[in-house]
Amino acid sequence: MKQIHLAAHFPGVNNTTVWSDPAAGSHIEFDSFVHLAQTAERAKFDFFFLAEGLRLREQGGRIYDLDVVGRPDTFTVLAALAAVTDRLGLTGTINSTFNEPYEVARQFASLDHLSAGRAGWNVVTSWDAFTGENFRRGGFLDQSDRYARAKEFLATAAELFDSWRGDEIVADKVSGAFLRDPAAGTFRHQGDQFDIHGRFNVPRSPQGRPVILQAGDSDEGREFAAATADAIFSRYGTLAEGQAFYSDVKGRLARYGRTPDQLVILPAATFTLGDTDADAQEKAAVIRRQQVSGQTALKFAEQLWNRDLSGYDPDGPLPDVDPVVGDSHISRGRASVRMFRDPLAVARQWRDLAAEKKLSLREVVIEVTGRQNFIGSASTIAEQINTLVQADASDGFILVPHITPGGLDEFADTVVPLLQERGVLRTEYEGTTLRDHLGLAPR
């Protein structure tokens, strides 16, 4: 029986997060981060995950404020959490398009030291000029250039991490010698993206390097993960799609001299628990309507139609006009608009769906923006998760609660014990580092 890997995603700045629910708390106050992280650690999860946005989204020229707006800095939050957790991995998204390898390597090496070996880095690229305006290299890179930069960024950071072997510090109080090797930290990198040399000033950390995570789904993204990542986030949470993705990515590892156990595949997953399966289904329907309010439905439709739809009734029919197709877009800073590569074709699909099921605009948006991955009683959800993992549709899941900070509590109290009873989830941490938790060999 495979062991299941679980992680906790602090709910992000999107409509999955129901900030208007009476049970919802702050997305900025440190207590919220502490609550979710300590719940995940109590449940023996592998790691806590914090996403990152580098610019506030806009729609129609105004800040998009139907979702949560703003989030504290990733490194600051993770470093603070290191002081209030003992074993839980601490993983954050840090961009390779606008940062510098020395700066990021120094921050992750420091986090790995502060957490005693629990740091993880989700390496991402940025795709749009709108986000780039916040940085000195304003603009954006084509997809091939983004991945070229990301590959060299990661390779350069690895050279910095490895510039210390780990045995240089002797701190001999008798002789007065602090370093065994006066060349410790020396590095030189010359490449197409970076030309840097000097001394890296953070000694080797407990893991040597942070655990590397990656989330790209393009062919280039999958290849990048197969070559460099320790874990990959997937959006394929169903059996058939999950198995296809799992087989494809793990099948690429051999060309890089790697084995299947050297890459952990973890789809993101939402869930709704109930006393019975029927109760959970009712709750799930209510939550979906919370997540897609009338206002949210109209704004989401605007992202496809690329025009102002404020005059339409969200509980009425879809717009009878076609989407505006062009380079300029009503929504800025939102990666999901890239899914609408052929807006006219997608609009026809929505209209066909509305006609077939007699759905309103809001109901169509609820239908097409997905539902909870796991819905049911605790025993049902435990069975669903275990079935997918044992069938090689994933190695586990990154759970995304819809409420902050207590949205994971019920899962930890009801589903986790059932998985532990099956012998597929740890009852105690066996190692101390994030690599240990993920079953990865030490570097």
PDB file of C-alpha atoms in Angstrom, residues 6-7 53 87 97 107 173 250 261 340 352 358 385:
ATOM      1  CA  LEU A   6      -1.032  15.403   2.169  1.00  0.00           C
ATOM      2  CA  ALA A   7      -0.356  19.132   2.208  1.00  0.00           C
ATOM      3  CA  GLY A  53       0.692  36.987  -6.286  1.00  0.00           C
ATOM      4  CA  ARG A  87       8.027  19.124  11.758  1.00  0.00           C
ATOM      5  CA  THR A  97      11.060  35.761 -13.830  1.00  0.00           C
ATOM      6  CA  GLN A 107      16.361  33.435   1.496  1.00  0.00           C
ATOM      7  CA  LYS A 173      38.210  27.888  20.091  1.00  0.00           C
ATOM      8  CA  LYS A 250       6.812   9.796 -14.392  1.00  0.00           C
ATOM      9  CA  ASP A 261      10.087   7.551  -6.597  1.00  0.00           C
ATOM     10  CA  PHE A 340     -10.064  31.088 -23.424  1.00  0.00           C
ATOM     11  CA  ASP A 352     -25.098  24.709 -25.654  1.00  0.00           C
ATOM     12  CA  LYS A 358     -31.773  25.024 -18.848  1.00  0.00           C
ATOM     13  CA  ILE A 385      -8.491   9.641  -1.625  1.00  0.00           C
TER      14      ILE A 385
END
